[in-house]
Amino acid sequence: MSDTISKIPVNSGNGINIAQIADKNRDVERGEVYSAVEVSNHHHLQAAASAASASTPTPVPPELVSVTTPTSLHASSTGNKYDARTTTAGGGHEVNVPADTQDLQSATRAPNSATIVRPEKNRSANSRGNRWKAVGRVLGRLTLIMLSLAALAGALATLVIYMGPIYLVQLLVVVSVAYFVAGGRLRWFYIAFRTLPRDFKGAVGYIKLLWLIRGHQKKNRNVADVFKQHVDRHPNKVCFIFEDQEWTFQQVEDFSNKIATIFKMHGYKKGDAVALFLENRPEFIGIWLGLSKLGVITPLINTNLRKNSLLHSINVAKCQAFIYGAELFDAVADIASSLDVKLALYRFGSHPNAMSVGLKEKDLNTILTDVPTTPPTIQEKSGYNDKLLYIYTSGTTGLPKAAVITSARYIFIASAIHVLGMLRNSDRIYTPLPLYHTAGGVMAIGQALLHGHTTIIKKKFSASSYFSDCAKYKCTVAHYIGEMCRYILAVPPRKEDKEHNVRLIFGNGLRPQIWGEFVERFNIPQVLEFYGATEGNANILNIDNKMGSIGFISKIVSSIYPISIIKVDADGEPIRNAKGLCQVCEPNEPGVFIGKITQNNPTRAFLGYVDQSESEKKVVRDVFTKGDSAFLSGDIVVADEFGYLYFKDRTGDTFRWKGENVSTSEIEGIISNFINYRDCIVYGVEIRGTEGRAGMAAIYDESGTLNVNKLSTDIKELLPTYARPQFIRILTKIDLTGTFKLKKKDLQEEGYNPYKIQDKLYYFDAKLGYLSLTSEIYDQIQQGRIKF
């Protein structure tokens, strides 16, 4: 797998591949850049030439009238470095003109003039002026050097204080041996020079982030403590807007105090778990915020879950109570008989048949009316490192798993967006994402709770109203995830597309194939694409708007943020060297993304899942030294030579066909562009008598308007043979997770068997394209009579 995950050339539509992105940067260095600089004292030369022709023979040497011609900045053969010998001089300085020509005009007798200029006097004055200018230039350069050295010393001192002296030693070692590691080509220095501004910006932001969270850690603050600081600072500022209803910071604080008082009165204490099953609304945040003041952990349950998966989510968290929204009553009624008899039920909101439900639940709305807004007295307060929430994985590969989120983790994730994204105090955040997931509930809501931003909450995502909502609520920052951007792009263009004030969007899952088109159509100045897993300890951000990238690894001091890409085999298992240690991937070599685990560091600890056996599956040991460990993400990524990272695929999703590894994520993006941004799910299926897995694409086409013949032509023209889906399935309904991820496990298990599948099926014929796959054709494939 680490050899070639994908060799697919993306040359159509808006497709972007890693090689193209890297080549674009290098082409700038190879291209010819012409200078328009002319001789600054051109009029002096004209005068000199005129004077020379009018007087006795005082010939002007030819070099005095030479003018610079356009010059190329050639790249060196070893590192695309500029050739300083061909660089033209800057404005205000003569080019290819001897210094003494500045006095040429004063040294000649002007025609029709009765006075004679004294060249000696002028030379003396000019000489004194030039000396003072030279002294000024020297002093300016010395000042610049001193300031640069002071900044460097300050950065190194900060590095030592916050990261430890070992990182400074590593930096010095890296710089010392870089030349030799680079094989004497100085390529490392060129890359370091190119990436230094990015790395410096990232390092400064990371140090600010560490300083911020260290302050909370020293004071042992939890999320509710940080929120209270903003309540005291601006109690009447709008905190949340929901369906044109505004909640101030004080109102959110009062509501959460009521929740804390109720559950304290009912006997809940630190360490208990009370699940929350509620649709998006401000009370959702107020409920878990109030519970956190007691130290009660709140599992946030996906509102799309039903029956077994819903029951599993409640049981795996070992809940003592369950709060559900009245609109979700039917889902709760379906599992009521299977719930633990000791599980207390609380209903939020009114139900039309409240007298006949028979679940013996408590009406939380009625209880809230008689409770004061003053905060309750807490005997055992929750702290910085205590558990805050359980957030469930999306369930694309099975039953949801409950990931542990502490206050420390919550603060780190949300503050990383705020600090590294350089959000302003005046920013208004728009999120249509579900609040039970990390993206909406931590990254977006955290901007309000931890940094005092006004946040607009939507009940559900709507592609057609996304940017019109942003304009309506005067939002400057918007949130996206998964396939949302593709759905928004599929909406027909209209004048409202650019009539908004959004300056930044943040999220993850913006496909490279549509990135450029999206930001151009909707006039988005900056995309803050992030990468990370809810349960993981490895999170990265694209802080410099690099198209298609999910973040970067520093090429100067990679250990400052301990993440790596390691080589893996076809099953996603690490490939180890003779010493039994993992191997780091080379630039442009795909591998699995990992994050080094440091348990005594809240930003590097791996909290994992409530189920410890599931947590252990995510840990790889003996990574770079015996006894160390790292979080194994399971995601295939690749880094270019400048350290920019690009997502390729999930380890289980990549399949091998015709001797090549194929990235399902890339094929999905390309085919989606062919079919007007429809949903497309690509996966590998087995064919009897063949090696590896053949590609299969399930395409959502509810209206039956897909042109299969055109799709066949596009695929044959633009995809290599090994990357072409051998089977097509037309879906009339599609199963998405709450965070807009496409589920493929069930599809993969059903394969292309028409005896099991009612949907239309097609198979690929090399000459004729896609043909209908009937039960007779299926039998012939199984018998080996139709070859692939």
PDB file of C-alpha atoms in Angstrom, residues 557-775:
ATOM      1  CA  VAL A 557      11.677  20.681  13.146  1.00  0.00           C
ATOM      2  CA  SER A 558       9.155  17.918  12.615  1.00  0.00           C
ATOM      3  CA  SER A 559       9.222  16.876  16.266  1.00  0.00           C
ATOM      4  CA  ILE A 560       7.763  20.166  17.535  1.00  0.00           C
ATOM      5  CA  TYR A 561       4.312  18.673  16.910  1.00  0.00           C
ATOM      6  CA  PRO A 562       4.775  14.884  17.142  1.00  0.00           C
ATOM      7  CA  ILE A 563       2.762  13.522  14.240  1.00  0.00           C
ATOM      8  CA  SER A 564       4.097  11.286  11.481  1.00  0.00           C
ATOM      9  CA  ILE A 565       3.181   9.192   8.464  1.00  0.00           C
ATOM     10  CA  ILE A 566       4.313   5.567   8.671  1.00  0.00           C
ATOM     11  CA  LYS A 567       4.493   2.817   6.063  1.00  0.00           C
ATOM     12  CA  VAL A 568       1.768   0.182   6.150  1.00  0.00           C
ATOM     13  CA  ASP A 569       0.914  -2.954   4.201  1.00  0.00           C
ATOM     14  CA  ALA A 570      -2.259  -3.722   2.245  1.00  0.00           C
ATOM     15  CA  ASP A 571      -4.124  -4.530   5.473  1.00  0.00           C
ATOM     16  CA  GLY A 572      -3.128  -1.268   7.125  1.00  0.00           C
ATOM     17  CA  GLU A 573      -0.595  -2.891   9.450  1.00  0.00           C
ATOM     18  CA  PRO A 574       2.705  -1.020  10.091  1.00  0.00           C
ATOM     19  CA  ILE A 575       5.726  -2.198   8.098  1.00  0.00           C
ATOM     20  CA  ARG A 576       8.629  -2.559  10.517  1.00  0.00           C
ATOM     21  CA  ASN A 577      12.402  -2.519   9.986  1.00  0.00           C
ATOM     22  CA  ALA A 578      14.969  -5.031  11.197  1.00  0.00           C
ATOM     23  CA  LYS A 579      14.819  -3.502  14.696  1.00  0.00           C
ATOM     24  CA  GLY A 580      11.060  -3.996  14.863  1.00  0.00           C
ATOM     25  CA  LEU A 581      10.305  -0.271  14.636  1.00  0.00           C
ATOM     26  CA  CYS A 582       7.979   1.606  12.283  1.00  0.00           C
ATOM     27  CA  GLN A 583       9.288   3.385   9.203  1.00  0.00           C
ATOM     28  CA  VAL A 584       8.547   6.976   8.222  1.00  0.00           C
ATOM     29  CA  CYS A 585       7.265   7.547   4.695  1.00  0.00           C
ATOM     30  CA  GLU A 586       9.254   9.540   2.183  1.00  0.00           C
ATOM     31  CA  PRO A 587       7.736  12.619   0.491  1.00  0.00           C
ATOM     32  CA  ASN A 588       4.891  11.672  -1.889  1.00  0.00           C
ATOM     33  CA  GLU A 589       4.741   8.165  -0.371  1.00  0.00           C
ATOM     34  CA  PRO A 590       1.306   7.323   1.098  1.00  0.00           C
ATOM     35  CA  GLY A 591       1.065   5.974   4.625  1.00  0.00           C
ATOM     36  CA  VAL A 592      -1.006   6.018   7.805  1.00  0.00           C
ATOM     37  CA  PHE A 593      -1.239   9.167   9.898  1.00  0.00           C
ATOM     38  CA  ILE A 594      -0.242   8.720  13.562  1.00  0.00           C
ATOM     39  CA  GLY A 595       0.067  10.915  16.662  1.00  0.00           C
ATOM     40  CA  LYS A 596       2.599  10.202  19.385  1.00  0.00           C
ATOM     41  CA  ILE A 597       0.997   9.507  22.768  1.00  0.00           C
ATOM     42  CA  THR A 598       2.228  11.360  25.857  1.00  0.00           C
ATOM     43  CA  GLN A 599      -0.179  10.530  28.664  1.00  0.00           C
ATOM     44  CA  ASN A 600       0.952  13.279  31.066  1.00  0.00           C
ATOM     45  CA  ASN A 601       0.351  15.931  28.397  1.00  0.00           C
ATOM     46  CA  PRO A 602      -3.361  16.795  27.908  1.00  0.00           C
ATOM     47  CA  THR A 603      -2.731  17.830  24.294  1.00  0.00           C
ATOM     48  CA  ARG A 604      -0.948  14.566  23.457  1.00  0.00           C
ATOM     49  CA  ALA A 605      -2.832  12.063  25.626  1.00  0.00           C
ATOM     50  CA  PHE A 606      -4.975   9.413  23.963  1.00  0.00           C
ATOM     51  CA  LEU A 607      -8.288   9.201  25.796  1.00  0.00           C
ATOM     52  CA  GLY A 608      -9.809   6.671  23.432  1.00  0.00           C
ATOM     53  CA  TYR A 609     -13.223   5.142  23.977  1.00  0.00           C
ATOM     54  CA  VAL A 610     -15.326   4.187  26.975  1.00  0.00           C
ATOM     55  CA  ASP A 611     -14.717   0.584  25.864  1.00  0.00           C
ATOM     56  CA  GLN A 612     -11.012   0.086  26.622  1.00  0.00           C
ATOM     57  CA  SER A 613     -10.738  -2.923  24.309  1.00  0.00           C
ATOM     58  CA  GLU A 614     -11.744  -0.689  21.403  1.00  0.00           C
ATOM     59  CA  SER A 615      -9.207   1.916  22.524  1.00  0.00           C
ATOM     60  CA  GLU A 616      -6.375  -0.613  22.440  1.00  0.00           C
ATOM     61  CA  LYS A 617      -7.076  -1.352  18.767  1.00  0.00           C
ATOM     62  CA  LYS A 618      -6.195   2.259  17.968  1.00  0.00           C
ATOM     63  CA  VAL A 619      -2.750   2.171  19.605  1.00  0.00           C
ATOM     64  CA  VAL A 620       0.459   1.093  17.864  1.00  0.00           C
ATOM     65  CA  ARG A 621       3.500   0.401  20.045  1.00  0.00           C
ATOM     66  CA  ASP A 622       7.268   0.428  19.519  1.00  0.00           C
ATOM     67  CA  VAL A 623       6.898   3.126  16.907  1.00  0.00           C
ATOM     68  CA  PHE A 624      10.277   4.874  16.743  1.00  0.00           C
ATOM     69  CA  THR A 625      11.776   3.653  20.015  1.00  0.00           C
ATOM     70  CA  LYS A 626      11.083   0.601  22.129  1.00  0.00           C
ATOM     71  CA  GLY A 627       8.235   1.217  24.524  1.00  0.00           C
ATOM     72  CA  ASP A 628       6.734   4.318  22.883  1.00  0.00           C
ATOM     73  CA  SER A 629       3.210   4.386  21.487  1.00  0.00           C
ATOM     74  CA  ALA A 630       1.058   6.334  19.054  1.00  0.00           C
ATOM     75  CA  PHE A 631      -2.566   6.777  18.018  1.00  0.00           C
ATOM     76  CA  LEU A 632      -3.181   4.939  14.747  1.00  0.00           C
ATOM     77  CA  SER A 633      -5.712   6.967  12.768  1.00  0.00           C
ATOM     78  CA  GLY A 634      -6.433   4.412  10.060  1.00  0.00           C
ATOM     79  CA  ASP A 635      -6.346   7.187   7.445  1.00  0.00           C
ATOM     80  CA  ILE A 636      -4.042   7.117   4.442  1.00  0.00           C
ATOM     81  CA  VAL A 637      -2.399  10.492   3.836  1.00  0.00           C
ATOM     82  CA  VAL A 638       0.547  11.680   1.785  1.00  0.00           C
ATOM     83  CA  ALA A 639       2.987  14.560   2.344  1.00  0.00           C
ATOM     84  CA  ASP A 640       4.687  16.443  -0.475  1.00  0.00           C
ATOM     85  CA  GLU A 641       8.298  17.581  -0.210  1.00  0.00           C
ATOM     86  CA  PHE A 642       7.227  20.823   1.479  1.00  0.00           C
ATOM     87  CA  GLY A 643       5.407  18.941   4.220  1.00  0.00           C
ATOM     88  CA  TYR A 644       1.843  19.657   3.076  1.00  0.00           C
ATOM     89  CA  LEU A 645      -0.477  16.758   3.856  1.00  0.00           C
ATOM     90  CA  TYR A 646      -3.260  15.449   1.638  1.00  0.00           C
ATOM     91  CA  PHE A 647      -5.954  12.950   2.578  1.00  0.00           C
ATOM     92  CA  LYS A 648      -6.091   9.876   0.357  1.00  0.00           C
ATOM     93  CA  ASP A 649      -8.406   7.262   1.854  1.00  0.00           C
ATOM     94  CA  ARG A 650      -9.321   5.066   4.786  1.00  0.00           C
ATOM     95  CA  THR A 651      -7.092   2.000   5.095  1.00  0.00           C
ATOM     96  CA  GLY A 652     -10.061  -0.339   4.820  1.00  0.00           C
ATOM     97  CA  ASP A 653     -11.504   1.484   1.799  1.00  0.00           C
ATOM     98  CA  THR A 654      -8.489   1.395  -0.496  1.00  0.00           C
ATOM     99  CA  PHE A 655      -8.505  -1.660  -2.730  1.00  0.00           C
ATOM    100  CA  ARG A 656      -6.042  -3.281  -5.127  1.00  0.00           C
ATOM    101  CA  TRP A 657      -6.943  -4.066  -8.755  1.00  0.00           C
ATOM    102  CA  LYS A 658      -4.754  -4.990 -11.734  1.00  0.00           C
ATOM    103  CA  GLY A 659      -1.678  -4.678  -9.536  1.00  0.00           C
ATOM    104  CA  GLU A 660      -2.480  -1.083  -8.509  1.00  0.00           C
ATOM    105  CA  ASN A 661      -3.822   0.389  -5.264  1.00  0.00           C
ATOM    106  CA  VAL A 662      -6.915   2.500  -5.862  1.00  0.00           C
ATOM    107  CA  SER A 663      -8.141   5.307  -3.605  1.00  0.00           C
ATOM    108  CA  THR A 664     -11.932   5.204  -3.281  1.00  0.00           C
ATOM    109  CA  SER A 665     -11.979   8.808  -2.076  1.00  0.00           C
ATOM    110  CA  GLU A 666     -10.325  10.084  -5.264  1.00  0.00           C
ATOM    111  CA  ILE A 667     -12.575   8.044  -7.560  1.00  0.00           C
ATOM    112  CA  GLU A 668     -15.673   9.235  -5.699  1.00  0.00           C
ATOM    113  CA  GLY A 669     -14.641  12.860  -6.191  1.00  0.00           C
ATOM    114  CA  ILE A 670     -13.948  12.405  -9.905  1.00  0.00           C
ATOM    115  CA  ILE A 671     -17.157  10.505 -10.698  1.00  0.00           C
ATOM    116  CA  SER A 672     -19.224  12.974  -8.663  1.00  0.00           C
ATOM    117  CA  ASN A 673     -17.943  15.740 -10.924  1.00  0.00           C
ATOM    118  CA  PHE A 674     -19.056  13.709 -13.970  1.00  0.00           C
ATOM    119  CA  ILE A 675     -22.627  13.368 -12.654  1.00  0.00           C
ATOM    120  CA  ASN A 676     -23.348  16.920 -11.488  1.00  0.00           C
ATOM    121  CA  TYR A 677     -22.201  16.410  -7.890  1.00  0.00           C
ATOM    122  CA  ARG A 678     -24.569  13.523  -7.141  1.00  0.00           C
ATOM    123  CA  ASP A 679     -23.707  11.216  -4.237  1.00  0.00           C
ATOM    124  CA  CYS A 680     -21.292   8.489  -5.272  1.00  0.00           C
ATOM    125  CA  ILE A 681     -19.900   5.695  -3.104  1.00  0.00           C
ATOM    126  CA  VAL A 682     -16.961   3.646  -4.400  1.00  0.00           C
ATOM    127  CA  TYR A 683     -15.792   0.370  -2.849  1.00  0.00           C
ATOM    128  CA  GLY A 684     -14.013  -2.827  -3.803  1.00  0.00           C
ATOM    129  CA  VAL A 685     -15.796  -6.119  -4.515  1.00  0.00           C
ATOM    130  CA  GLU A 686     -14.451  -9.592  -5.177  1.00  0.00           C
ATOM    131  CA  ILE A 687     -14.836 -11.357  -8.531  1.00  0.00           C
ATOM    132  CA  ARG A 688     -14.424 -15.109  -8.555  1.00  0.00           C
ATOM    133  CA  GLY A 689     -11.196 -16.183 -10.224  1.00  0.00           C
ATOM    134  CA  THR A 690      -9.496 -12.782 -10.061  1.00  0.00           C
ATOM    135  CA  GLU A 691      -6.882 -11.310  -7.768  1.00  0.00           C
ATOM    136  CA  GLY A 692      -7.677  -8.306  -5.605  1.00  0.00           C
ATOM    137  CA  ARG A 693     -10.944  -6.391  -5.706  1.00  0.00           C
ATOM    138  CA  ALA A 694     -12.697  -4.683  -8.591  1.00  0.00           C
ATOM    139  CA  GLY A 695     -14.129  -1.200  -8.205  1.00  0.00           C
ATOM    140  CA  MET A 696     -17.858  -0.692  -7.825  1.00  0.00           C
ATOM    141  CA  ALA A 697     -19.704   2.631  -7.701  1.00  0.00           C
ATOM    142  CA  ALA A 698     -23.124   3.143  -6.117  1.00  0.00           C
ATOM    143  CA  ILE A 699     -24.690   6.333  -7.503  1.00  0.00           C
ATOM    144  CA  TYR A 700     -27.714   8.103  -6.041  1.00  0.00           C
ATOM    145  CA  ASP A 701     -30.238   8.805  -8.813  1.00  0.00           C
ATOM    146  CA  GLU A 702     -33.702   9.096  -7.304  1.00  0.00           C
ATOM    147  CA  SER A 703     -35.229  10.698 -10.408  1.00  0.00           C
ATOM    148  CA  GLY A 704     -33.738   8.211 -12.888  1.00  0.00           C
ATOM    149  CA  THR A 705     -32.055  10.904 -15.005  1.00  0.00           C
ATOM    150  CA  LEU A 706     -28.493   9.566 -14.947  1.00  0.00           C
ATOM    151  CA  ASN A 707     -27.021   9.160 -18.449  1.00  0.00           C
ATOM    152  CA  VAL A 708     -25.102   5.898 -18.108  1.00  0.00           C
ATOM    153  CA  ASN A 709     -23.718   6.092 -21.651  1.00  0.00           C
ATOM    154  CA  LYS A 710     -22.188   9.531 -21.035  1.00  0.00           C
ATOM    155  CA  LEU A 711     -20.780   8.349 -17.725  1.00  0.00           C
ATOM    156  CA  SER A 712     -19.229   5.381 -19.514  1.00  0.00           C
ATOM    157  CA  THR A 713     -17.577   7.698 -22.044  1.00  0.00           C
ATOM    158  CA  ASP A 714     -16.244  10.047 -19.359  1.00  0.00           C
ATOM    159  CA  ILE A 715     -14.817   7.185 -17.322  1.00  0.00           C
ATOM    160  CA  LYS A 716     -13.104   5.562 -20.308  1.00  0.00           C
ATOM    161  CA  GLU A 717     -11.573   8.880 -21.359  1.00  0.00           C
ATOM    162  CA  LEU A 718     -10.375  10.114 -18.002  1.00  0.00           C
ATOM    163  CA  LEU A 719      -9.697   7.154 -15.723  1.00  0.00           C
ATOM    164  CA  PRO A 720      -6.953   4.555 -16.166  1.00  0.00           C
ATOM    165  CA  THR A 721      -8.149   0.984 -16.649  1.00  0.00           C
ATOM    166  CA  TYR A 722      -7.368  -0.163 -13.105  1.00  0.00           C
ATOM    167  CA  ALA A 723      -9.339   2.759 -11.587  1.00  0.00           C
ATOM    168  CA  ARG A 724     -12.538   2.289 -13.617  1.00  0.00           C
ATOM    169  CA  PRO A 725     -15.463   0.895 -11.622  1.00  0.00           C
ATOM    170  CA  GLN A 726     -16.332  -2.501 -13.076  1.00  0.00           C
ATOM    171  CA  PHE A 727     -19.845  -2.346 -11.655  1.00  0.00           C
ATOM    172  CA  ILE A 728     -22.434   0.419 -11.200  1.00  0.00           C
ATOM    173  CA  ARG A 729     -25.382   0.342  -8.825  1.00  0.00           C
ATOM    174  CA  ILE A 730     -28.149   2.945  -9.094  1.00  0.00           C
ATOM    175  CA  LEU A 731     -29.537   3.914  -5.692  1.00  0.00           C
ATOM    176  CA  THR A 732     -32.993   5.422  -5.203  1.00  0.00           C
ATOM    177  CA  LYS A 733     -32.279   6.159  -1.555  1.00  0.00           C
ATOM    178  CA  ILE A 734     -29.036   6.748   0.294  1.00  0.00           C
ATOM    179  CA  ASP A 735     -27.891   6.282   3.865  1.00  0.00           C
ATOM    180  CA  LEU A 736     -25.867   9.179   5.285  1.00  0.00           C
ATOM    181  CA  THR A 737     -24.451   9.634   8.758  1.00  0.00           C
ATOM    182  CA  GLY A 738     -25.443  12.687  10.802  1.00  0.00           C
ATOM    183  CA  THR A 739     -22.200  14.334   9.703  1.00  0.00           C
ATOM    184  CA  PHE A 740     -22.867  13.783   5.995  1.00  0.00           C
ATOM    185  CA  LYS A 741     -20.587  10.812   5.497  1.00  0.00           C
ATOM    186  CA  LEU A 742     -21.581   8.087   3.067  1.00  0.00           C
ATOM    187  CA  LYS A 743     -22.026   4.590   4.487  1.00  0.00           C
ATOM    188  CA  LYS A 744     -20.578   1.796   2.393  1.00  0.00           C
ATOM    189  CA  LYS A 745     -20.253  -1.289   4.605  1.00  0.00           C
ATOM    190  CA  ASP A 746     -23.674  -2.764   3.738  1.00  0.00           C
ATOM    191  CA  LEU A 747     -23.246  -1.904   0.057  1.00  0.00           C
ATOM    192  CA  GLN A 748     -19.900  -3.672  -0.036  1.00  0.00           C
ATOM    193  CA  GLU A 749     -21.356  -6.798   1.567  1.00  0.00           C
ATOM    194  CA  GLU A 750     -24.201  -6.947  -0.981  1.00  0.00           C
ATOM    195  CA  GLY A 751     -21.758  -6.592  -3.864  1.00  0.00           C
ATOM    196  CA  TYR A 752     -23.245  -6.865  -7.362  1.00  0.00           C
ATOM    197  CA  ASN A 753     -25.554  -9.832  -6.818  1.00  0.00           C
ATOM    198  CA  PRO A 754     -28.905  -9.212  -8.588  1.00  0.00           C
ATOM    199  CA  TYR A 755     -30.474 -12.026  -6.593  1.00  0.00           C
ATOM    200  CA  LYS A 756     -30.053  -9.861  -3.466  1.00  0.00           C
ATOM    201  CA  ILE A 757     -30.330  -6.372  -4.928  1.00  0.00           C
ATOM    202  CA  GLN A 758     -33.448  -4.735  -6.375  1.00  0.00           C
ATOM    203  CA  ASP A 759     -31.576  -1.681  -7.707  1.00  0.00           C
ATOM    204  CA  LYS A 760     -30.425  -1.387 -11.317  1.00  0.00           C
ATOM    205  CA  LEU A 761     -26.969  -2.906 -11.868  1.00  0.00           C
ATOM    206  CA  TYR A 762     -24.448  -2.456 -14.687  1.00  0.00           C
ATOM    207  CA  TYR A 763     -21.145  -4.091 -15.533  1.00  0.00           C
ATOM    208  CA  PHE A 764     -18.299  -2.628 -17.571  1.00  0.00           C
ATOM    209  CA  ASP A 765     -17.498  -3.934 -21.041  1.00  0.00           C
ATOM    210  CA  ALA A 766     -14.175  -2.634 -22.372  1.00  0.00           C
ATOM    211  CA  LYS A 767     -15.641  -2.060 -25.853  1.00  0.00           C
ATOM    212  CA  LEU A 768     -19.292  -1.223 -25.233  1.00  0.00           C
ATOM    213  CA  GLY A 769     -19.137   0.527 -21.869  1.00  0.00           C
ATOM    214  CA  TYR A 770     -21.693  -0.149 -19.144  1.00  0.00           C
ATOM    215  CA  LEU A 771     -24.272  -2.828 -19.885  1.00  0.00           C
ATOM    216  CA  SER A 772     -27.197  -4.072 -17.821  1.00  0.00           C
ATOM    217  CA  LEU A 773     -26.230  -6.759 -15.311  1.00  0.00           C
ATOM    218  CA  THR A 774     -28.979  -9.366 -15.222  1.00  0.00           C
ATOM    219  CA  SER A 775     -29.111 -12.608 -13.273  1.00  0.00           C
TER     220      SER A 775
END
